[in-house]
Each structure stands twice: as C-alpha cells, then as structure tokens.
Tab-separated table of C-alpha atoms and ligand atoms in Angstrom:
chain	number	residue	atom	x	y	z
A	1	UNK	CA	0.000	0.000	0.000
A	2	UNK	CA	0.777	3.312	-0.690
A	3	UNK	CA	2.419	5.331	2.195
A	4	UNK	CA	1.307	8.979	3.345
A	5	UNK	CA	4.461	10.855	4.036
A	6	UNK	CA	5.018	14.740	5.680
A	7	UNK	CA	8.251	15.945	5.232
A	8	UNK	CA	8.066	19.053	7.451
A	9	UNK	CA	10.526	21.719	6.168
A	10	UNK	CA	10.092	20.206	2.774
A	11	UNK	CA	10.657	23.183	0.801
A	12	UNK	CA	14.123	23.851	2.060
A	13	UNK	CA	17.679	22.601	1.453
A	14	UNK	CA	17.629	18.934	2.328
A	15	UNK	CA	13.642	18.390	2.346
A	16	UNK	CA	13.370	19.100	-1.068
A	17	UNK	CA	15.368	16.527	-1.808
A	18	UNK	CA	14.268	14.014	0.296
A	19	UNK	CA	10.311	14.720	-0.960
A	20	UNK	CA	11.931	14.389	-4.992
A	21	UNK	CA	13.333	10.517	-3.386
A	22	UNK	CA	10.597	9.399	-1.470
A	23	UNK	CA	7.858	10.697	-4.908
A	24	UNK	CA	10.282	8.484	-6.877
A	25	UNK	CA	10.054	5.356	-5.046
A	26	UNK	CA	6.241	5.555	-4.938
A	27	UNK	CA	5.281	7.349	-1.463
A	28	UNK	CA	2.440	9.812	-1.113
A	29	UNK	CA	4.403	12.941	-0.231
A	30	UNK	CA	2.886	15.704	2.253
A	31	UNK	CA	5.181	18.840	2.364
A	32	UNK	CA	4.773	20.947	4.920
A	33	UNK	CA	7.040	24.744	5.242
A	34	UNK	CA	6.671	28.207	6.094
A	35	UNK	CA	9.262	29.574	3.348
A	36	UNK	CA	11.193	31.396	6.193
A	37	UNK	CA	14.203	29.732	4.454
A	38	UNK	CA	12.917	27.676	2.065
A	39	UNK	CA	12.168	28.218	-1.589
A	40	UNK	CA	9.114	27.973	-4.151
A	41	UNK	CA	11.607	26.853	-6.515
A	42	UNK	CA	13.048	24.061	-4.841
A	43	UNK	CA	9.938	21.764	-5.137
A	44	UNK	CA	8.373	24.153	-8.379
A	45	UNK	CA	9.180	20.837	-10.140
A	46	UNK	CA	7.101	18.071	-7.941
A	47	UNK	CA	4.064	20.825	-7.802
A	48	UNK	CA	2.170	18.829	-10.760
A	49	UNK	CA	3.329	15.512	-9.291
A	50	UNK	CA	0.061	13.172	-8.978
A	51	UNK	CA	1.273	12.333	-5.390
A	52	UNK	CA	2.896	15.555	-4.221
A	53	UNK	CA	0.430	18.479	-1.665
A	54	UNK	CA	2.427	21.529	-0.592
A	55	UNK	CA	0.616	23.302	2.473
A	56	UNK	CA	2.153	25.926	3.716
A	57	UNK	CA	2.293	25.904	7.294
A	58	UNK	CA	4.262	27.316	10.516
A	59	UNK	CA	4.848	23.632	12.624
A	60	UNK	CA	4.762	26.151	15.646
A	61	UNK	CA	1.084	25.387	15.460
A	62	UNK	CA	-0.970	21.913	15.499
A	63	UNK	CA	-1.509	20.256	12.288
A	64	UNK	CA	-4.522	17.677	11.486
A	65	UNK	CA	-3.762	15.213	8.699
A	66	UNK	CA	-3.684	11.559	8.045
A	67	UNK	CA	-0.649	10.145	8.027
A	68	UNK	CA	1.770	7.235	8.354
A	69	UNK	CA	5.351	8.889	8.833
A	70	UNK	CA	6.605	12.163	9.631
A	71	UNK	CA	10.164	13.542	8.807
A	72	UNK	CA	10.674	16.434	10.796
A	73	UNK	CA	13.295	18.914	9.247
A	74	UNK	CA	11.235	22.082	10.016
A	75	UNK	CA	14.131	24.272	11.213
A	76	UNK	CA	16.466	27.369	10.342
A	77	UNK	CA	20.070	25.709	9.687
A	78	UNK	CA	22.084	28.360	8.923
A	79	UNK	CA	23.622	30.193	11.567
A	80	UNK	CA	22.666	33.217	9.858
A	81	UNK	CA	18.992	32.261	9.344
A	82	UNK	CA	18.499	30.986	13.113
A	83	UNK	CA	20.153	33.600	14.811
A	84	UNK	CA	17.782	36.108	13.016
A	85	UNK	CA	14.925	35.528	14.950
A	86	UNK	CA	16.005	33.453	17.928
A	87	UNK	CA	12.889	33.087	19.921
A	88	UNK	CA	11.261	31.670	16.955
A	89	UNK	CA	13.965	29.355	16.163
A	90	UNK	CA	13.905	28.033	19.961
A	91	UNK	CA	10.053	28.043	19.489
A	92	UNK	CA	10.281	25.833	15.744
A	93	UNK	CA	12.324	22.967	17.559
A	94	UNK	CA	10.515	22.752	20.579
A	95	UNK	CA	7.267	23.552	20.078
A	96	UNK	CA	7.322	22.243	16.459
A	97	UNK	CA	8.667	18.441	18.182
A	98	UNK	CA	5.841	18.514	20.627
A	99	UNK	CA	3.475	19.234	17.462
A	100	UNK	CA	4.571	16.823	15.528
A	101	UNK	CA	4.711	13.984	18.066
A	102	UNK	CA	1.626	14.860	19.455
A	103	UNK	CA	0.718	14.173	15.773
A	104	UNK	CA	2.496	11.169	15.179
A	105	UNK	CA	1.108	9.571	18.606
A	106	UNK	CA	-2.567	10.491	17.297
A	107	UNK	CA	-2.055	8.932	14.016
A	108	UNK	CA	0.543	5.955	15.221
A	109	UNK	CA	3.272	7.351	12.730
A	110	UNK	CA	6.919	6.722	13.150
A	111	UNK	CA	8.208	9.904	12.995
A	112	UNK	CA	12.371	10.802	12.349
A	113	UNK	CA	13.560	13.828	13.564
A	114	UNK	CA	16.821	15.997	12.109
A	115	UNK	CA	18.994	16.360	14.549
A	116	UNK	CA	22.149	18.015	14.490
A	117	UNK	CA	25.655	17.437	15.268
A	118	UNK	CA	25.689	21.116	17.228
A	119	UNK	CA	24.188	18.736	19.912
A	120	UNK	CA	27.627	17.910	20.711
A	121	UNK	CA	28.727	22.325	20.835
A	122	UNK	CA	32.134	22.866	20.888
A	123	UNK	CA	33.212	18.903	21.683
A	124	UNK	CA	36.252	17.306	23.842
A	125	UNK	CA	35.912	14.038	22.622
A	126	UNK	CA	36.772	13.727	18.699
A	127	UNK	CA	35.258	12.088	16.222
A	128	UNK	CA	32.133	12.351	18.220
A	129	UNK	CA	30.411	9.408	19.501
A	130	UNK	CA	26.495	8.745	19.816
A	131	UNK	CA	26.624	8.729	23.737
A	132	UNK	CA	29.169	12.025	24.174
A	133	UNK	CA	27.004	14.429	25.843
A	134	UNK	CA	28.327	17.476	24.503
A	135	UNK	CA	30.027	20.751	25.250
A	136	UNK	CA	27.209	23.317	24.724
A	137	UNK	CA	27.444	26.544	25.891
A	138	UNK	CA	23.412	27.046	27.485
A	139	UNK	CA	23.111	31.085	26.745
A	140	UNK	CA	24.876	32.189	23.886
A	141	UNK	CA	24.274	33.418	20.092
A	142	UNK	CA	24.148	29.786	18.884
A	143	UNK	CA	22.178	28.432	22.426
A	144	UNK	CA	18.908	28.621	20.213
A	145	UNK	CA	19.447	26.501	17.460
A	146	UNK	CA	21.478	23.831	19.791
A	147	UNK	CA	19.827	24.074	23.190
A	148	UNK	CA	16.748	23.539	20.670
A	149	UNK	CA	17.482	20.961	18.912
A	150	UNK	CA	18.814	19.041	22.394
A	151	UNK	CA	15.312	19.852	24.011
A	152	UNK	CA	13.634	18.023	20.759
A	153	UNK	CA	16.170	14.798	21.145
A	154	UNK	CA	14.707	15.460	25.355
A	155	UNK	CA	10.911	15.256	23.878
A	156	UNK	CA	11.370	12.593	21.023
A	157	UNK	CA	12.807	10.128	23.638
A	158	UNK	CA	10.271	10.857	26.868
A	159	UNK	CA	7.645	10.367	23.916
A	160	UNK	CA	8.841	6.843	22.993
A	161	UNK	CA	9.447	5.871	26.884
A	162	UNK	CA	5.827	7.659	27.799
A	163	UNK	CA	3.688	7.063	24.544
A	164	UNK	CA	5.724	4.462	23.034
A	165	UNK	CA	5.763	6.306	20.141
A	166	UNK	CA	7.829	5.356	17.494
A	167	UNK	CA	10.820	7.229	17.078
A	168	UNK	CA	14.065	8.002	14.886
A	169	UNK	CA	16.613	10.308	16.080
A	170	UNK	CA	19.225	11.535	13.129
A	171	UNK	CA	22.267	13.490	14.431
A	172	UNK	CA	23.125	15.326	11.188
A	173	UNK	CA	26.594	16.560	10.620
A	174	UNK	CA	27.310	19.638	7.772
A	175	UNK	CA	25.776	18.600	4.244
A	176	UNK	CA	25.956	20.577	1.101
A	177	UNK	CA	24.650	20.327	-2.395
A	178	UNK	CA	22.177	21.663	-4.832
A	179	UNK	CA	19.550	23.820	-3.763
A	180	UNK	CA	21.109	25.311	-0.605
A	181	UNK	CA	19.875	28.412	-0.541
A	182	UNK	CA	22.465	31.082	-2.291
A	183	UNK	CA	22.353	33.957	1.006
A	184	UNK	CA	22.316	30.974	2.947
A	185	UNK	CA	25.385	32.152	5.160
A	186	UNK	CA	26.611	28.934	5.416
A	187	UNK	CA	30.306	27.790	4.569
A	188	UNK	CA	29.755	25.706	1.293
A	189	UNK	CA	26.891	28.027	-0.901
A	190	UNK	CA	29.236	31.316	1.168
A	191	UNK	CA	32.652	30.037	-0.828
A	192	UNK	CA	30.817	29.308	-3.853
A	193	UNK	CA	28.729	31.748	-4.553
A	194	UNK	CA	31.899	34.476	-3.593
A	195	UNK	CA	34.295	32.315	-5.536
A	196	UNK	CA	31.721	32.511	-8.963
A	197	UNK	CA	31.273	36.211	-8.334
A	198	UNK	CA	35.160	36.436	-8.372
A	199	UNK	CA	34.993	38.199	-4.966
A	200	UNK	CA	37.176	37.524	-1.874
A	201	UNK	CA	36.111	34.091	0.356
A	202	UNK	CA	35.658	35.137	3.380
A	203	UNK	CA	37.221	33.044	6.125
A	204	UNK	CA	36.460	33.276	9.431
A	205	UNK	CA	39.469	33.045	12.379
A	206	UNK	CA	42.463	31.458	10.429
A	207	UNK	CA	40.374	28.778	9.038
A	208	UNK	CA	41.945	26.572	11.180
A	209	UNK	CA	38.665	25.005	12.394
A	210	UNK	CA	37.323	22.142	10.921
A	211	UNK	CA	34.255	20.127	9.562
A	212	UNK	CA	33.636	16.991	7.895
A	213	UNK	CA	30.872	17.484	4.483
A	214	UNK	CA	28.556	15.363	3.308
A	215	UNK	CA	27.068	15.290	0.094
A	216	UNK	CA	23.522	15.744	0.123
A	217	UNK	CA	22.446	12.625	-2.129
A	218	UNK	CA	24.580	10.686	0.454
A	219	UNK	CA	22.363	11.626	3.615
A	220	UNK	CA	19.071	11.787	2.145
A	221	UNK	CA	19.746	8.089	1.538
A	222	UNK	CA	20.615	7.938	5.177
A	223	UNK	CA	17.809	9.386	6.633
A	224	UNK	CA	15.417	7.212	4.454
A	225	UNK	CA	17.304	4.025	5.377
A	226	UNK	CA	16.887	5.101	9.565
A	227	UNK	CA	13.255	5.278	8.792
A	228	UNK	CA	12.955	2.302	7.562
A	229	UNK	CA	15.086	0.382	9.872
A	230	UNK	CA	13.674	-1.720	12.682
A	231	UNK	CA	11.761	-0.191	15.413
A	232	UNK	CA	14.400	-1.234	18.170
A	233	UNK	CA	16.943	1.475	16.032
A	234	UNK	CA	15.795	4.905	17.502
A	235	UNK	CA	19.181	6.541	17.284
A	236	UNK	CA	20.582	8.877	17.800
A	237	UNK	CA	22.291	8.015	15.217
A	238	UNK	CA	25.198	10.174	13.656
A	239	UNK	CA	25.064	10.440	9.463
A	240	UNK	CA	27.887	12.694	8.117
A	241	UNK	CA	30.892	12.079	6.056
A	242	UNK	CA	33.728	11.196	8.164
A	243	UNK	CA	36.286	12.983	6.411
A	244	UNK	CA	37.613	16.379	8.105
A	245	UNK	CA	39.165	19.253	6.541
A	246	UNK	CA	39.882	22.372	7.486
A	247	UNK	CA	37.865	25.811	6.821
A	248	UNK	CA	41.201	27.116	4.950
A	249	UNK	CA	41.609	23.651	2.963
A	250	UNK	CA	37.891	23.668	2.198
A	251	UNK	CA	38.268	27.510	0.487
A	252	UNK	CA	41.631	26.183	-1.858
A	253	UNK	CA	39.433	23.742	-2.951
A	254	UNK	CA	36.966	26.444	-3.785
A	255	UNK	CA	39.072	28.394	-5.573
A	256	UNK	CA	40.578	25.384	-7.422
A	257	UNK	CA	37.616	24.002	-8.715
A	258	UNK	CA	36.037	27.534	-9.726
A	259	UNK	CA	38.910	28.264	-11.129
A	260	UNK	CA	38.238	31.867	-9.348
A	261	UNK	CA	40.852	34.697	-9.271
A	262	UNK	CA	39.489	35.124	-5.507
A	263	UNK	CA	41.487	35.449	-3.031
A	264	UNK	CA	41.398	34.840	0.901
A	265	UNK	CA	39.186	37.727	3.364
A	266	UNK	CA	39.809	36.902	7.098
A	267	UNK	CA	36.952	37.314	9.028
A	268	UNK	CA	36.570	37.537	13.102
A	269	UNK	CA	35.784	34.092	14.301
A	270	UNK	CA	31.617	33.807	15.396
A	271	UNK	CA	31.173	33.348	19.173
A	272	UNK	CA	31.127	29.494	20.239
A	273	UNK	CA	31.980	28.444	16.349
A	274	UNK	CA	33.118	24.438	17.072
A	275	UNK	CA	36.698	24.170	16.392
A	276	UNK	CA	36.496	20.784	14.935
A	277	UNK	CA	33.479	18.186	14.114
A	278	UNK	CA	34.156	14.750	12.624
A	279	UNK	CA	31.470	12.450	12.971
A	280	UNK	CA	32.323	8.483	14.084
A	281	UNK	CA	29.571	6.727	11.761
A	282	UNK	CA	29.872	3.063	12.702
A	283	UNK	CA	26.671	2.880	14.442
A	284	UNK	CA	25.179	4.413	10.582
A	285	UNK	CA	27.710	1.235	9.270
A	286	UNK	CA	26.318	-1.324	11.484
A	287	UNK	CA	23.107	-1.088	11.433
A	288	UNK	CA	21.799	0.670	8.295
A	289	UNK	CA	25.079	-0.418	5.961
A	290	UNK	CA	24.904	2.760	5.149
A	291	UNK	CA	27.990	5.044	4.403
A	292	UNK	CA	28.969	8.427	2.370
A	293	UNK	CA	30.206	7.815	-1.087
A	294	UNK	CA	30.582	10.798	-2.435
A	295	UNK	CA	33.732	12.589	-2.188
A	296	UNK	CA	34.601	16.379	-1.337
A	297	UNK	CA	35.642	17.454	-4.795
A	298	UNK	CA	33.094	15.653	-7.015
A	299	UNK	CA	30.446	16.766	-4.201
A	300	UNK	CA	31.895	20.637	-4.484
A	301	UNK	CA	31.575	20.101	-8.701
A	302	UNK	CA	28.196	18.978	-9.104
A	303	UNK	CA	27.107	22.322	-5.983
A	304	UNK	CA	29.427	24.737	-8.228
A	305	UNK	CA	27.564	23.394	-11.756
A	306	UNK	CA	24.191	23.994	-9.776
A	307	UNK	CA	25.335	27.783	-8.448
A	308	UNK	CA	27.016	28.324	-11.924
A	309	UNK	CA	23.531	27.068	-13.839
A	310	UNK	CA	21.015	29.476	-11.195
A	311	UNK	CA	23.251	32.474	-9.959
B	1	NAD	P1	16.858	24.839	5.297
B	1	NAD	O1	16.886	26.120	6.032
B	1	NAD	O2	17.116	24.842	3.830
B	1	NAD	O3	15.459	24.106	5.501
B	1	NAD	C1	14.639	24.285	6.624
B	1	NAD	C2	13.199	24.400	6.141
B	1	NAD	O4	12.326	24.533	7.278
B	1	NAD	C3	12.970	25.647	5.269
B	1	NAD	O5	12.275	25.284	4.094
B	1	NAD	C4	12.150	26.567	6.170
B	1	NAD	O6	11.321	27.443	5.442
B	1	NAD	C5	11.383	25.552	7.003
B	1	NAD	N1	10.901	26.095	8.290
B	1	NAD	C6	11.609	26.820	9.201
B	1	NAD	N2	10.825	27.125	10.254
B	1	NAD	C7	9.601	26.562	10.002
B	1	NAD	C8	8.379	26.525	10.717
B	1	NAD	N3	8.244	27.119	11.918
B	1	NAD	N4	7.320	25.883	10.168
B	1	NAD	C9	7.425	25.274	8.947
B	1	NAD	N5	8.574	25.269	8.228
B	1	NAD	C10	9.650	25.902	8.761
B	1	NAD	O7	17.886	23.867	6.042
B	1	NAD	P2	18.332	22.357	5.729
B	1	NAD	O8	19.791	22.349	5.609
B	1	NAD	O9	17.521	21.767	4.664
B	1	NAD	O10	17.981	21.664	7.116
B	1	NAD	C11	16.848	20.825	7.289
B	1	NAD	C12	16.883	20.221	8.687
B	1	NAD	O11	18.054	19.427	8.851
B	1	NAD	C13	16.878	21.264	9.791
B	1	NAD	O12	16.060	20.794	10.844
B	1	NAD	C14	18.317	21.308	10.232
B	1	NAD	O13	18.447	21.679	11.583
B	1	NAD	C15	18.762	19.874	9.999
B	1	NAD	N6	20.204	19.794	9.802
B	1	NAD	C16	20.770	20.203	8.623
B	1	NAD	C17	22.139	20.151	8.473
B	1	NAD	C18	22.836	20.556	7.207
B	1	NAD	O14	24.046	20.578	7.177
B	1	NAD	N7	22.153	20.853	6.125
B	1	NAD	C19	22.955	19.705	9.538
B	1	NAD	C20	22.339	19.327	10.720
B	1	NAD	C21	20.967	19.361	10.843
B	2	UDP	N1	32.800	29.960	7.873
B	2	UDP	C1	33.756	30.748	7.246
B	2	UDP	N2	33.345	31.658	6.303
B	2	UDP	C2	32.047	31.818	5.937
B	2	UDP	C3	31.062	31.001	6.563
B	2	UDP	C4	31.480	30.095	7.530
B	2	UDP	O1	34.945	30.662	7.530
B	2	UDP	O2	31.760	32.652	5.062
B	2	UDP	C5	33.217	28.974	8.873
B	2	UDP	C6	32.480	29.062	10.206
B	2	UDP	O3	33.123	29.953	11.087
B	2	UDP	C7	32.541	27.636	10.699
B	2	UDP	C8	32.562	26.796	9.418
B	2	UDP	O4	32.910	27.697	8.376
B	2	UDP	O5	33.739	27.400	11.402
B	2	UDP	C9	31.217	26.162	9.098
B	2	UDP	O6	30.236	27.164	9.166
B	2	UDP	P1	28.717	26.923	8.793
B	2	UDP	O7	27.985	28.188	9.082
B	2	UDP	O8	28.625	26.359	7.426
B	2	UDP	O9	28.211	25.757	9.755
B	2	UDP	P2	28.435	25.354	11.295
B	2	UDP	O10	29.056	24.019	11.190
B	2	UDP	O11	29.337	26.324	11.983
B	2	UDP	O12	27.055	25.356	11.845
C-alpha cells in the first residue's frame, strides 16, 4: 500500500530533496514549510506531481492530517537564518517536536527527527560518539538553534518511553549540495557563490577550524534508510561524512575548482563556532550499511555546476 508521508521543512535545502526521493520510489508525499528559508523553486518541479500536496504551514502550530510517517526537518540551519529571529527558532524545535509527536502519537506514525551534530557544541571528545554528551554553551548566540534541537532529542525520547511512540533520532553533521539556498550564510553556498562572483572568500578566524561534508544525495539516503530500519533502532544516530578538513583547505578547494581569481578575506571568528566536528559513523555502518560515497571534490563540482547554472 501506498504510504502517506510529511516531510516538514520540505521546501528547504535537504527536504526538497528528500520529498523528490521518497515521490520516486512511490510514497504519497505531504510537504509541509513556512518559506522562512525555504524556496518555491526548490519543489516548483514536484508541484504537478500526482502524489505531491504543498501546504504551507508554521509547525509552531498543530496540524490535522492523516498520516503514516513524519520527517521532521522544520528548522532554520544556517547560523545566519536561526540567529535572526532566535525566539522563533527556539520556538520551531521545541514547540514544532511537541506538534509533531503529538501528531504522530494520534495517528501511530513513526516519525524521524533531524537532529544536528551542534548537539555535541564545541566537543572534547573527537570524532564524536552517539553517547558524548556534549560541550554546549546554554546562553549564547548559537544556544537557540542547539539548546533547541537538544530539548527536541529530550521530547522525542520521553515520547517513545511515555507514549511508546515510534521514534528516529538523526544526528546530522554539515551537508551541502544543490539547492542550498544562495544567502544561505553557510560555509559551502558562502565560498561558492563568492568564488563565482570572483569576490574575496571570506574566512572566518584562520580557518583553522574544521568540519567533515557530506554530500547531500549521500544523507538523504541515510535518513530514508533510519526510517525504515527496525523499530528497536531509535538513534541517535550520527550520518555525516567522516572525512575532516579544514575551513582554509575547504576555500583552496573552492578556488581550485572555480577556477576563481578570488582570493582569501579573514573574518573575526563567530562566538562558540566548534573548532572541529568529525562524525564516528559506525553505528550508521552497522546497522543501516549505510555510508557516504561521495567525495569532497566531485560533491563541491556537481554544488558549483548547480550555483554556476542558477546564480
Ligand atoms: P533549510 O533552512 O534549507 O530548511 C529548513 C526548512 O524549514 C525551510 O524550508 C524553512 O522554510 C522551514 N521552516 C523553518 N521554520 C519553520 C516553521 N516554523 N514551520 C514550517 N517550516 C519551517 O535547512 P536544511 O539544511 O535543509 O535543514 C533541514 C533540517 O536538517 C533542519 O532541521 C536542520 O536543523 C537539519 N540539519 C541540517 C544540516 C545541514 O548541514 N544541512 C545539519 C544538521 C541538521
Ligand atoms: N565559515 C567561514 N566563512 C564563511 C562562513 C562560515 O569561515 O563565510 C566557517 C564558520 O566559522 C565555521 C565553518 O565555516 O567554522 C562552518 O560554518 P557553517 O555556518 O557552514 O556551519 P556550522 O558548522 O558552523 O554550523
């Protein structure tokens, strides 16, 4: 039979995507979004699919449909983005969760949520681990996103203990790709879009900090492989590319691959910025066989043909 997806925050970045995958293997796709970061054009193409319904739709408020799983990706990213209207963004995690669960307990959905690696803040132990706790500093510019997204993990798992509702926890580490939105503020679409416009790339601190980037066809297969796992998985699970660079390495690839005369802009460093994120993915390896194959530079080519095809 047929399944009735909602993908909330399916008109951004990664929901797009993962509504275009789940239309193509034969769900019914509900996609749910408020366009504070999202884009018409990201799903303009799956409007006159037979089994596609965009409602727009703030999550911050209760929601009444029929359905049999719930992705829940409603949720600034961007540091930029979130920090713009903090309350909200506190209030889109948290009171977005306890709509959606009290959603999926209604309907008996199994309902993933998108975590976030900035669950682990600024972290001692490296490559982080599921069961690290995390370094997160409670009351600064970046507490809303994070402290957020830690109080959803808080209300996904006292659901499941309480209602028995069935859960999936992803702990999502930085992914790029197509669609990210171009004033999106964060590292990837920043470099490219500065690199194609032949201005400076604008690093932030030395660039000595680092991240590990994951290409965006590589976690939507993730996060769609979680769902579907056996109940007994509820995470959290860490998806992410294991490989770690360095901002500065990550901006000579840039340039490289543009081919850009740019050159580098340093930046003060953002309060509480992580210096270094690596996710350890063997729980993703054991139990979903699941692992990134898509590299850094053929990742960075296909984003750069995307920004060089829409800019
Ligand atoms: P994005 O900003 O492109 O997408 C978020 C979507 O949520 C947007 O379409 C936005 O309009 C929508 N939205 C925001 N507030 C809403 C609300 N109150 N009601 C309804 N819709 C709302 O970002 P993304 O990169 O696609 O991220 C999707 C999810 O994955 C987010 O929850 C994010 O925290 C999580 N995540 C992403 C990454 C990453 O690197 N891309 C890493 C960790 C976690
Ligand atoms: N960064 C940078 N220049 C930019 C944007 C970001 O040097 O124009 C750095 C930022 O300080 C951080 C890293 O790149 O150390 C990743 O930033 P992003 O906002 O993409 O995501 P984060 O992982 O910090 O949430």
């Amino acid at each position: 039979m047929t399944k009735k997806i909602l993908v909330t925050g399916g008109a951004g970045f990664l929901g797009s995507h993962l509504c275009e995958r789940l239309l193509e293997r034969g769900d019914d796709v509900l996609c749910v979004d408020n366009f504070f970061t999202g884009q018409r054009r990201n799903i303009a193409h799956l409007m006159s699919h037979e089994r596609f319904e965009f409602m727009r739709h703030d999550v911050t408020f209760p929601l009444y449909v029929e359905i049999d799983e719930i992705y829940n990706l409603a949720c600034p990213a961007s540091p930029v983005h979130y920090q713009f209207d903090p309350v909200q963004t506190t209030k889109t995690s948290v009171i977005g969760a306890i709509n959606m669960l009290g959603l999926a307990k209604r309907t008996k959905a199994k309902i993933l949520q998108a975590s976030t690696s900035e669950v682990y803040g600024d972290p001692e132990v490296h490559p982080q681990v599921e069961d690290y706790w995390g370094r997160v500093n409670p009351i600064g510019l970046r507490s809303c996103y994070d402290e957020g997204k830690r109080c959803a993990e808080t209300l996904f798992f006292d659901y499941h203990r309480q209602h028995r509702t069935r859960i999936k926890v992803a702990r999502i580490f930085n992914t790029y790709g197509p669609r990210m939105h171009p004033n999106d503020g964060r590292v990837v679409s920043n470099f490219i879009v500065q690199a194609l416009a032949g201005h400076d790339i604008t690093l932030y601190g030395e660039g000595r900090q680092t991240r590990s980037f994951c290409y965006v066809d590589d976690l939507i297969e993730a996060l769609i492989r979680l769902m579907d796992s056996p109940d007994d998985l509820v995470g959290p699970v860490n998806l992410g590319n294991p490989v770690e660079f360095t901002i500065a390495e990550l901006a000579q690839k840039v340039i490289a691959l543009t081919g850009a005369p740019s050159t580098l802009a340093h930046r003060p460093m953002p309060s509480d910025d992580p210096r270094q994120r690596q996710p350890d993915i063997s729980l993703a390896r054991q139990r979903l066989g699941w692992e990134p194959t898509i590299a850094l530079d053929e990742g960075l080519s296909r984003t750069i043909a995307y920004f060089k095809a829409t800019l």
